[in-house]
CSV table of C-alpha atoms in Angstrom, one decimal:
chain,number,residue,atom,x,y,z
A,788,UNK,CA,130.2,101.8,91.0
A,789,UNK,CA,129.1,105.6,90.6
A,790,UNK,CA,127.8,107.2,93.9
A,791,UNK,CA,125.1,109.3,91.9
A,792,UNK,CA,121.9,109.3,94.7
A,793,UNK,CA,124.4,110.9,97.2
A,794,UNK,CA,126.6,113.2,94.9
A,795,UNK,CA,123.1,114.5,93.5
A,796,UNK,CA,121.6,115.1,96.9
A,797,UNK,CA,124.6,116.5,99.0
A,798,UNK,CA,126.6,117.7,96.4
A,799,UNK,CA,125.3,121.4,96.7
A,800,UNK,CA,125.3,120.8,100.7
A,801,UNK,CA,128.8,119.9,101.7
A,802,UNK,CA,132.5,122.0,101.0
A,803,UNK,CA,135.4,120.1,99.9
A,804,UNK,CA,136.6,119.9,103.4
A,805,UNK,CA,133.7,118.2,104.5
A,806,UNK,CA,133.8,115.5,102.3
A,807,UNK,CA,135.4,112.0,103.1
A,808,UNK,CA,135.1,108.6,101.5
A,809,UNK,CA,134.2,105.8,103.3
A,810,UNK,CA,137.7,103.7,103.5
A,811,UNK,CA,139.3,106.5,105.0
A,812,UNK,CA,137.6,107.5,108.1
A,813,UNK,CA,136.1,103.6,108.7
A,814,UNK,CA,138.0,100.7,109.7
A,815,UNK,CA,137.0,97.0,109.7
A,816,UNK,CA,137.5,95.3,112.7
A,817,UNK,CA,137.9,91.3,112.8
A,818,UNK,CA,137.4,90.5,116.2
A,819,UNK,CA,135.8,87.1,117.1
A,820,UNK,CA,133.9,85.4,119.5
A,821,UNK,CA,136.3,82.6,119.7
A,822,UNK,CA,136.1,79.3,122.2
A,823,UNK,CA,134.8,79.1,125.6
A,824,UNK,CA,134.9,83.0,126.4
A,825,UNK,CA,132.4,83.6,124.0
A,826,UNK,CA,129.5,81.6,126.3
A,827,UNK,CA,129.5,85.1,128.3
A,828,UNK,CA,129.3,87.5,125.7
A,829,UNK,CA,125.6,88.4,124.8
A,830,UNK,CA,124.8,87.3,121.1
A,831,UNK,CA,122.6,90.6,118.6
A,832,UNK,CA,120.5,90.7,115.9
A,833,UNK,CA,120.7,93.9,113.4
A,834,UNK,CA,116.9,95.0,112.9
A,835,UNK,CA,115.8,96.5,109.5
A,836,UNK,CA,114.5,99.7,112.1
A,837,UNK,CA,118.0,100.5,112.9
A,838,UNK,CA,119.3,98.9,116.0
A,839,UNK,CA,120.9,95.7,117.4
A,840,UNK,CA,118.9,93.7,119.8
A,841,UNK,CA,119.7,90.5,122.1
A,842,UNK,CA,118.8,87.5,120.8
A,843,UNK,CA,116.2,85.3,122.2
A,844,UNK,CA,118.6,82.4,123.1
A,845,UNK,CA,117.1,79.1,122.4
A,846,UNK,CA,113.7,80.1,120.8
A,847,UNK,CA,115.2,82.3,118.3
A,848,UNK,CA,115.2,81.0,115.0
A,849,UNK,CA,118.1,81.9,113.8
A,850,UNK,CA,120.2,79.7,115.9
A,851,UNK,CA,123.6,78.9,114.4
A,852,UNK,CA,125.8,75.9,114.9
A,853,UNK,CA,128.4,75.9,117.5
A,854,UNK,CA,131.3,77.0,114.7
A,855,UNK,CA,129.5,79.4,113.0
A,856,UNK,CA,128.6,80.7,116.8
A,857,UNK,CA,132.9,81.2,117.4
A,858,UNK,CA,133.4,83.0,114.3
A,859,UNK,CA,130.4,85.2,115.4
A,860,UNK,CA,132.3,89.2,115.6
A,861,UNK,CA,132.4,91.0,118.3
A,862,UNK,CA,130.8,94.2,118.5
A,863,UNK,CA,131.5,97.5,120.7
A,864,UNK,CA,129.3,100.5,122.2
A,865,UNK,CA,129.5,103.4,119.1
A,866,UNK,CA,130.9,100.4,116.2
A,867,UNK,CA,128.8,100.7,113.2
A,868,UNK,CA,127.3,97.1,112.0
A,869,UNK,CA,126.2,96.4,108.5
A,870,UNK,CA,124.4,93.4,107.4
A,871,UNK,CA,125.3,93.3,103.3
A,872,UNK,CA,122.7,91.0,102.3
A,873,UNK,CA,119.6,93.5,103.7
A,874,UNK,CA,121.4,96.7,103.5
A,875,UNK,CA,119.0,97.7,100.9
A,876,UNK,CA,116.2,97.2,103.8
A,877,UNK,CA,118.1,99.4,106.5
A,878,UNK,CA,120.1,97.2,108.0
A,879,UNK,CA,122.9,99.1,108.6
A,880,UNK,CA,123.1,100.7,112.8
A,881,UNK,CA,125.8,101.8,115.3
A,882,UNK,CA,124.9,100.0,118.0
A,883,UNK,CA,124.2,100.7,121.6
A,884,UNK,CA,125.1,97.7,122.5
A,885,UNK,CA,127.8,95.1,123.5
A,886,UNK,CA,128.3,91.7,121.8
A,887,UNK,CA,128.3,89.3,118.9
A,888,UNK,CA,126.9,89.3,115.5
A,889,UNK,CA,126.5,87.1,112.5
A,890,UNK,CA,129.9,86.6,110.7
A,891,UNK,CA,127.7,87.3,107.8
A,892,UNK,CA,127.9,90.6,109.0
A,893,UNK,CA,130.5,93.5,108.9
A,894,UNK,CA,131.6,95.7,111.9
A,895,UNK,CA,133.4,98.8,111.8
A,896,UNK,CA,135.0,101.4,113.7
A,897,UNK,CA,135.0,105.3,112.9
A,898,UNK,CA,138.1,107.7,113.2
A,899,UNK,CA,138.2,110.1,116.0
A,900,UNK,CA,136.5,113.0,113.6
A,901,UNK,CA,133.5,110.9,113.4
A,902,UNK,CA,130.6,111.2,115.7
A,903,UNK,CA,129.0,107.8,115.9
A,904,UNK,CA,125.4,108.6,116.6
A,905,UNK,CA,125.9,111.3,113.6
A,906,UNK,CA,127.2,108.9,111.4
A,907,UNK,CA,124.3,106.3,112.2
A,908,UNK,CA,121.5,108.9,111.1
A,909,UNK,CA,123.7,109.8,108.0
A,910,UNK,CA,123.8,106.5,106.2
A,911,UNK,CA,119.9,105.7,107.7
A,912,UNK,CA,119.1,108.7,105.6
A,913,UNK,CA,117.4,108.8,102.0
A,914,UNK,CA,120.4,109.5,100.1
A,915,UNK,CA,122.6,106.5,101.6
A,916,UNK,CA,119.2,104.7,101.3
A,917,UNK,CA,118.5,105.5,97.8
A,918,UNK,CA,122.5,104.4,96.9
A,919,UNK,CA,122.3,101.2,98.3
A,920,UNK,CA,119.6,100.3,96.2
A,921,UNK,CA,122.0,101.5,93.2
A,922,UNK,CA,125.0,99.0,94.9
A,923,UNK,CA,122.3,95.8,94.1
A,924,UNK,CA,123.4,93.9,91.4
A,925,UNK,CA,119.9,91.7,91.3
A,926,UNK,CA,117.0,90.9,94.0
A,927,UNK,CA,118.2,87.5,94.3
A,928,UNK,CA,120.0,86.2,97.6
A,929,UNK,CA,123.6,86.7,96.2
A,930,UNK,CA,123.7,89.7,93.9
A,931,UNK,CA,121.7,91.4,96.6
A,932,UNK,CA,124.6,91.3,98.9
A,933,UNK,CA,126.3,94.9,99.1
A,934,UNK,CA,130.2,95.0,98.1
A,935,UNK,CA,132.6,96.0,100.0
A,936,UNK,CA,134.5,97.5,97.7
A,937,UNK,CA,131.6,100.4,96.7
A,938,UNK,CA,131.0,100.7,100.5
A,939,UNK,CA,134.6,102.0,100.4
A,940,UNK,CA,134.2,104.6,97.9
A,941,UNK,CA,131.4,105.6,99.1
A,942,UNK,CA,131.5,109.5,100.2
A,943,UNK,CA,130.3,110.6,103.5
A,944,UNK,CA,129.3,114.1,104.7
A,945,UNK,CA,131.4,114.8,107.7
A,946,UNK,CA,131.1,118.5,109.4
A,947,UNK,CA,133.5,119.9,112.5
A,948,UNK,CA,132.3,117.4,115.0
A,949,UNK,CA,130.8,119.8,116.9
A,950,UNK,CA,128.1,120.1,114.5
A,951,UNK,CA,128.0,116.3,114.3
A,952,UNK,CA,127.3,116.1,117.3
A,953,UNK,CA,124.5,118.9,117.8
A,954,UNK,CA,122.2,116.8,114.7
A,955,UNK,CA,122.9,113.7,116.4
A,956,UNK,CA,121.5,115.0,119.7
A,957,UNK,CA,118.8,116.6,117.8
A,958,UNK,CA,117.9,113.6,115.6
A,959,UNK,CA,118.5,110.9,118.8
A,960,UNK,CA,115.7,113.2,120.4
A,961,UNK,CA,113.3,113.3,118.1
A,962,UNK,CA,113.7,110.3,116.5
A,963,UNK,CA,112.9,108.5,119.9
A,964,UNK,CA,109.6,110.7,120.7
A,965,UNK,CA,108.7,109.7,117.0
A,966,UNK,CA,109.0,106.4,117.5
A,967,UNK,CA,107.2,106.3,121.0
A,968,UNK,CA,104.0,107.5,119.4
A,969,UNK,CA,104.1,105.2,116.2
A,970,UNK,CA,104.7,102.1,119.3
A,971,UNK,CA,101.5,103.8,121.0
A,972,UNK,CA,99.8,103.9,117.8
A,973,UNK,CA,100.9,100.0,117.5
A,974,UNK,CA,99.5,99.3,120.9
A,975,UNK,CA,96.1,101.4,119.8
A,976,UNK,CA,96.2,98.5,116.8
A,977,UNK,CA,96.5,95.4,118.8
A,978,UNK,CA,94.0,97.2,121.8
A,979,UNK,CA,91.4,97.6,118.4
A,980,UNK,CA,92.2,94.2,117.0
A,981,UNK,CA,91.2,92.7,120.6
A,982,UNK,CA,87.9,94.3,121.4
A,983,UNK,CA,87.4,93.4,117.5
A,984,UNK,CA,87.7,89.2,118.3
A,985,UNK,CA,85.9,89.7,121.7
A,986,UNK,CA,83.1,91.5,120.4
A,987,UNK,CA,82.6,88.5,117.4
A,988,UNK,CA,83.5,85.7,119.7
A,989,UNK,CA,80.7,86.7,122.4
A,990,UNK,CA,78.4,87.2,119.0
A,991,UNK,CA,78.8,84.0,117.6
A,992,UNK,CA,79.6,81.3,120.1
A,993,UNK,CA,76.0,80.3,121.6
A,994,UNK,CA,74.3,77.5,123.2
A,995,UNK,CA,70.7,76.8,123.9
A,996,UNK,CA,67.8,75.3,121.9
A,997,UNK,CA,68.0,77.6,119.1
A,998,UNK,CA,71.2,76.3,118.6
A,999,UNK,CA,72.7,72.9,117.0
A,1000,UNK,CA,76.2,71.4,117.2
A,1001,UNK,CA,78.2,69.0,115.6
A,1002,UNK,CA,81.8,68.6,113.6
A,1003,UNK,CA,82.4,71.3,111.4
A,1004,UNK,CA,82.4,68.7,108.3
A,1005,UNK,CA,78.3,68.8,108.6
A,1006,UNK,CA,78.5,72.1,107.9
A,1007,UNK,CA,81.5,73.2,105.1
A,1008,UNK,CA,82.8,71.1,102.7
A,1009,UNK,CA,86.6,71.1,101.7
A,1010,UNK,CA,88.7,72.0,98.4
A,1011,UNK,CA,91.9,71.5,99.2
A,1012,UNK,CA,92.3,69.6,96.6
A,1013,UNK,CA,92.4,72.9,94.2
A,1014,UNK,CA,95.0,74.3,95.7
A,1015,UNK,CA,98.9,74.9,94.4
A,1016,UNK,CA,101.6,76.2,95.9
A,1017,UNK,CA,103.8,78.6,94.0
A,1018,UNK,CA,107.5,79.3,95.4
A,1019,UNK,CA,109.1,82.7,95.4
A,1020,UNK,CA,110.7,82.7,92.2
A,1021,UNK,CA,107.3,81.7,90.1
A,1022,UNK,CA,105.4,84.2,91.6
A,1023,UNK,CA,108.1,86.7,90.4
A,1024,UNK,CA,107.7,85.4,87.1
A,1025,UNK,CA,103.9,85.8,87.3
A,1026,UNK,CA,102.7,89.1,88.8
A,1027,UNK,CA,99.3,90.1,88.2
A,1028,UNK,CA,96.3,91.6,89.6
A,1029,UNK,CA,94.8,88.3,91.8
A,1030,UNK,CA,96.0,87.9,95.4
A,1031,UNK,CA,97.5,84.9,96.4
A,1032,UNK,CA,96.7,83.6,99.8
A,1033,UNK,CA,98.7,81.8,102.3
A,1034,UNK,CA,97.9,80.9,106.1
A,1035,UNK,CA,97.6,84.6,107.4
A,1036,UNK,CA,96.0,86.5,104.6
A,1037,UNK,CA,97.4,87.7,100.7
A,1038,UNK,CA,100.9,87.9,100.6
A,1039,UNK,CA,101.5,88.3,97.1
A,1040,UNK,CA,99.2,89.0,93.7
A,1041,UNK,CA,99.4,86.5,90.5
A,1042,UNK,CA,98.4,86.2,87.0
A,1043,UNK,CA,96.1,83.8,86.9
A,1044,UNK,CA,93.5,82.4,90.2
A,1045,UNK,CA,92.3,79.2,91.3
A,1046,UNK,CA,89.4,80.7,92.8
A,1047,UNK,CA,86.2,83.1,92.2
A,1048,UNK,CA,83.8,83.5,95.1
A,1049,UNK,CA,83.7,83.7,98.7
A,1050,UNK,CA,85.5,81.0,101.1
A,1051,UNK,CA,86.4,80.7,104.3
A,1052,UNK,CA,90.4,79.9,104.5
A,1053,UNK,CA,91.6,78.4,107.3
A,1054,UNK,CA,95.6,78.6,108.9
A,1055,UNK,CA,97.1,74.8,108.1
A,1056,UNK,CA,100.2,75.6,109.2
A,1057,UNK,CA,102.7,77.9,110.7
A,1058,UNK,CA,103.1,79.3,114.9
A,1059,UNK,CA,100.3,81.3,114.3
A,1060,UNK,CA,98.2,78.7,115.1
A,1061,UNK,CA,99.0,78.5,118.5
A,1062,UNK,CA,100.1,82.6,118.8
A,1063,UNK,CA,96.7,83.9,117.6
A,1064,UNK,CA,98.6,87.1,116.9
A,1065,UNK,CA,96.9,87.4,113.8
A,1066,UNK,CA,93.5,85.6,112.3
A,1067,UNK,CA,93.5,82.1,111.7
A,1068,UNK,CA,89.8,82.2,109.8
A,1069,UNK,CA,88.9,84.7,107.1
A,1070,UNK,CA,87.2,85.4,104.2
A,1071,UNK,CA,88.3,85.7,100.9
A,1072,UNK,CA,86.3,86.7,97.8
A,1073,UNK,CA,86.6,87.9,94.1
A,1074,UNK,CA,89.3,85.7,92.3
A,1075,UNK,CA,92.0,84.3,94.2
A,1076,UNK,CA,94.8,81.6,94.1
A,1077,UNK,CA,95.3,79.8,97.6
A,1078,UNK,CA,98.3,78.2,98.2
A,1079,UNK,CA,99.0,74.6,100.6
A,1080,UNK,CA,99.3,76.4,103.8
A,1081,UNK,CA,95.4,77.5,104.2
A,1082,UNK,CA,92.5,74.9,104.1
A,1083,UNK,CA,90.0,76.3,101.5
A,1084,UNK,CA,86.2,75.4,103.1
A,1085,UNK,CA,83.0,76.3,101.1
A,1086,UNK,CA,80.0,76.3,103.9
A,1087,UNK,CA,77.1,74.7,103.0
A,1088,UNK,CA,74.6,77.2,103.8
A,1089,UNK,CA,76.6,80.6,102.2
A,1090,UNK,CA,77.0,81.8,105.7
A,1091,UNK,CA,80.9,82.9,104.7
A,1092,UNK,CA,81.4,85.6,107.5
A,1093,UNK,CA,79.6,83.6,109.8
A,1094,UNK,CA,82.0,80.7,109.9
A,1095,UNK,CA,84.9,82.7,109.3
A,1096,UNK,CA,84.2,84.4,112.7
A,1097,UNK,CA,83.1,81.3,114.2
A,1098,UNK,CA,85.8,79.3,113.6
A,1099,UNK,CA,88.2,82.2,114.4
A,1100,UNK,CA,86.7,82.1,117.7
A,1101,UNK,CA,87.6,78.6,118.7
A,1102,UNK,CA,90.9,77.3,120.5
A,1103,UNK,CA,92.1,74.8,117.8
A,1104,UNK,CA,95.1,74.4,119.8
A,1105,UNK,CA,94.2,70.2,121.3
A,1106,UNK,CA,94.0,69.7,117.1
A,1107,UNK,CA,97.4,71.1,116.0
A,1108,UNK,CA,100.4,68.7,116.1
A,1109,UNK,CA,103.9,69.1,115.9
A,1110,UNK,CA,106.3,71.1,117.8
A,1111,UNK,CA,109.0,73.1,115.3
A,1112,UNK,CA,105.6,73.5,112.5
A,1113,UNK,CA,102.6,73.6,114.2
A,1114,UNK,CA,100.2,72.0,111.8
A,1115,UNK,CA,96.0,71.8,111.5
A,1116,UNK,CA,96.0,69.0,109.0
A,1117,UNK,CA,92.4,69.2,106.9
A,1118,UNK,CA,91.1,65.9,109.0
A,1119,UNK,CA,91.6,67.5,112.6
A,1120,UNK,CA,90.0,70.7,110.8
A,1121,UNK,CA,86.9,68.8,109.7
A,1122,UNK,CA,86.6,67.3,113.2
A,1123,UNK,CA,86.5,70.4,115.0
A,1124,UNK,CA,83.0,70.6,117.6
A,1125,UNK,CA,81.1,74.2,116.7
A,1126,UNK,CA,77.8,74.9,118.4
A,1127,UNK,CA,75.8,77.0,115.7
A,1128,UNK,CA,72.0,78.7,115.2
A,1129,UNK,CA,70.3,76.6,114.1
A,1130,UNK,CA,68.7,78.2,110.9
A,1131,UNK,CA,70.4,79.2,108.0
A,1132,UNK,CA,68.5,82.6,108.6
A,1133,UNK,CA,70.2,83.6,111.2
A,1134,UNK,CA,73.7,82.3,110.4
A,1135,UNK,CA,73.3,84.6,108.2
A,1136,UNK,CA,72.1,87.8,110.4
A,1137,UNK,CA,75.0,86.7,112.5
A,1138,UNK,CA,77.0,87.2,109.4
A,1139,UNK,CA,76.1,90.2,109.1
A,1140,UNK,CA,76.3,91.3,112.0
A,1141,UNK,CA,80.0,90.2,112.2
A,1142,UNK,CA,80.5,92.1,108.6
A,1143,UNK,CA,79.2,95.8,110.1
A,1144,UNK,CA,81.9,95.1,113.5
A,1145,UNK,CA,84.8,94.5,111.0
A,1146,UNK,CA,84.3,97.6,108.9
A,1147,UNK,CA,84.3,99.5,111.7
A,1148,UNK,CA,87.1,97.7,113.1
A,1149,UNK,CA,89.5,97.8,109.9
A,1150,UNK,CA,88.2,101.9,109.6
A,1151,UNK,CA,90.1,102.6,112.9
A,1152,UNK,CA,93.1,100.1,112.0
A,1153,UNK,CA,93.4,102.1,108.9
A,1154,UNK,CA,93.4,105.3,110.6
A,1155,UNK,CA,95.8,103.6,112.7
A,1156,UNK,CA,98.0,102.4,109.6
A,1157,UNK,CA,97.7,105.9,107.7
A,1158,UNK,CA,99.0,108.2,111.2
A,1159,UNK,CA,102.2,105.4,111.5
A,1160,UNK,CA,103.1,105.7,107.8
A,1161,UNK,CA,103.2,109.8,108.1
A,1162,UNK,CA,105.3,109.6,111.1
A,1163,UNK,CA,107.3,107.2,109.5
A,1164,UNK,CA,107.5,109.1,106.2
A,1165,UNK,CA,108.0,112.1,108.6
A,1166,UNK,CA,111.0,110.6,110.8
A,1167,UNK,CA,112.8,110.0,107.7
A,1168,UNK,CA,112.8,113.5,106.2
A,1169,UNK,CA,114.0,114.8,109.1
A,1170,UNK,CA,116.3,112.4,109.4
A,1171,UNK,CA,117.7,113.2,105.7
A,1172,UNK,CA,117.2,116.6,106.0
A,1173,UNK,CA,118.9,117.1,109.7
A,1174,UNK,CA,121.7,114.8,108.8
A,1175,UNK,CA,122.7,116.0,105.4
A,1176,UNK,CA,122.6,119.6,106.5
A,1177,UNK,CA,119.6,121.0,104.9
A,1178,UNK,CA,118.4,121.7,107.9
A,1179,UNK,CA,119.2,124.0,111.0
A,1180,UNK,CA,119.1,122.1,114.1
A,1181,UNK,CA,119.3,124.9,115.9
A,1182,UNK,CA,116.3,126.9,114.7
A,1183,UNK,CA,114.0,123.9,114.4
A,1184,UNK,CA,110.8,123.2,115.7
A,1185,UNK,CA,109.6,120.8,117.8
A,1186,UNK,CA,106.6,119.9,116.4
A,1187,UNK,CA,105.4,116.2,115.1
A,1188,UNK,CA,102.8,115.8,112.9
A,1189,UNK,CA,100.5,112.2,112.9
């Protein structure tokens, strides 16, 4: 396999004596967790943001059986880890941290020449980036998997380690103030999102005798019934321009939809339910195909946003059963008590209402979005420019845009 996104990038940048391949300045390491020993060491995940973090211990999902868990490999302070299946995503770190990975992993350890941190922010750069996408042989879940054998040929930049190690104290600087402020902008999200679902809730949960209550079957009706599920692989075969639903919101587009017109879906299925980290009730409009994990209601009156944000605002939680799959099954749905004006009218107004908060709601949220995705794109220029050498990290600014 050529190495043609990093020759083309770096090949005006670097001197024949800075140029290395990967084989000969990285060694894989084989260490495992082994028997009883291994109860003590601390087992890590590789995230796709470039850095190993503990695992949540019982609660995490991705809990392994106890002989997968002894061939888990160890890991040391300053050993580069690479996780070949996601590679493509970013999964690639050298880690901070002490413990034990996936044996689906790899772990390796650098020469003496090599500056860890330096090497981290080199192959997290676009170049490295952009050839790892080259090293897929399909999007599928083998033939994503990265080879070892063109991670070994791969060339790597390497200057006097001096200067390795002044871009990796640059880069570890900014790259950490960079990612404070895309966390703050984050929290700014979830603060917006909040005063967002208070707002509606205290809008359209009422009592009195303008109002009228009763199970949310007198007032929607259900079509379930029109829903299909389509896996992975068929919606690859069918992209087109109509969204396709599941518990949460879109999460892919189709060639064909199921529905045309406003609904009100409703989470079936999935932690969500209980987390409320994200909306359980929404609208969706236009043409659409829903698949088997959202209940599809029609309300009786056209009152769409109201019930959306009515429903949202109620604890379903006494209604969803089951423990590893929290599920709202259509019948507990139906059953649900909501208190409600008591004319169409103002359902409606309420609606309304509900519609003018939310614009102004998803406007900041966008703003929100739009400043993270700079200083994202902005992180990983400097990145590629600091690590590759285009830039001087000793005449550069401090300044962060976003």
């Amino acid at each position: 396999m050529s190495n043609l996104a990093i020759e083309a990038a770096l090949g005006r940048t670097w001197t024949g004596s800075q140029r290395h391949v990967f084989k000969r300045v990285m060694r894989q390491t084989d260490a495992r967790v082994g028997g009883a020993d291994g109860e003590a060491v601390d087992r890590l995940s590789l995230s796709s943001g470039g850095y190993l973090y503990p695992r949540a211990g019982t609660t995490d999902r991705q809990q392994a059986s106890e002989a997968t868990e002894q061939r888990s490999l160890l890991v040391e302070v300053d050993q580069l880890v690479v996780n070949p299946m996601w590679l493509t995503g970013g999964s690639i770190a050298v880690s901070s941290l002490a413990g034990a990975v996936s044996p689906d992993y790899r772990v390796f350890t650098s020469s003496t020449h090599v500056e860890p941190r330096f090497l981290h922010h080199l192959l997290r750069s676009q170049p490295y980036r952009d050839q790892y996408d080259l090293f897929v042989r399909a999007n599928t879940t083998f033939d994503r998997r990265i080879q070892q054998q063109d991670l070994d040929q791969m060339p790597l930049w390497l200057p006097p380690r001096d200067a390795q190690q002044r871009i990796a104290e640059f880069l570890d600087d900014r790259v950490a103030r960079i990612d404070r402020i895309i966390a703050a902008r984050a929290d700014q999200m979830k603060l917006v999102n909040a005063m967002f679902r208070s707002e509606v809730a205290g809008m359209v949960s009422g009592i009195g005798v303008a109002w009228m209550e009763g199970a949310l079957r007198r007032f929607v009706t259900s079509e379930d019934a029109v829903r299909v599920p389509l896996s992975g692989e068929e919606r690859a075969q069918r992209k087109g321009p109509y969204p396709y639903f599941g518990a949460s919101g879109a999460i892919d587009s189709v060639d064909d939809y199921l529905f045309e017109g406003p609904r009100v879906l409703l989470s079936e299925d999935g932690a969500n339910l209980l987390a409320r980290s994200s909306p359980i009730a929404f609208v969706a409009d236009g043409r659409y195909w829903v698949n088997n994990h959202a209940h599809v209601l029609q309300p009786l009156d056209g009152a769409h946003d109201f019930w959306a944000a009515r429903i949202e605002s109620l604890d379903v939680s006494p209604w969803v059963t089951g423990s590893a799959q929290p599920k709202l099954t259509v019948d507990a749905a139906m059953a649900l008590r909501v208190s409600t004006p008591a004319t169409v009218a103002e359902r409606l107004q309420l609606g309304e209402a509900v519609r003018r908060v939310r614009v102004v709601a998803e406007g900041r949220i966008e703003d929100l979005k739009r400043s993270m995705v700079i200083l994202d794109e902005y992180k990983q220029s400097l990145i590629t420019a600091a690590a590759t050498g285009d830039l001087d990290v000793t005449t550069a600014g401090s300044g962060i845009p976003g």
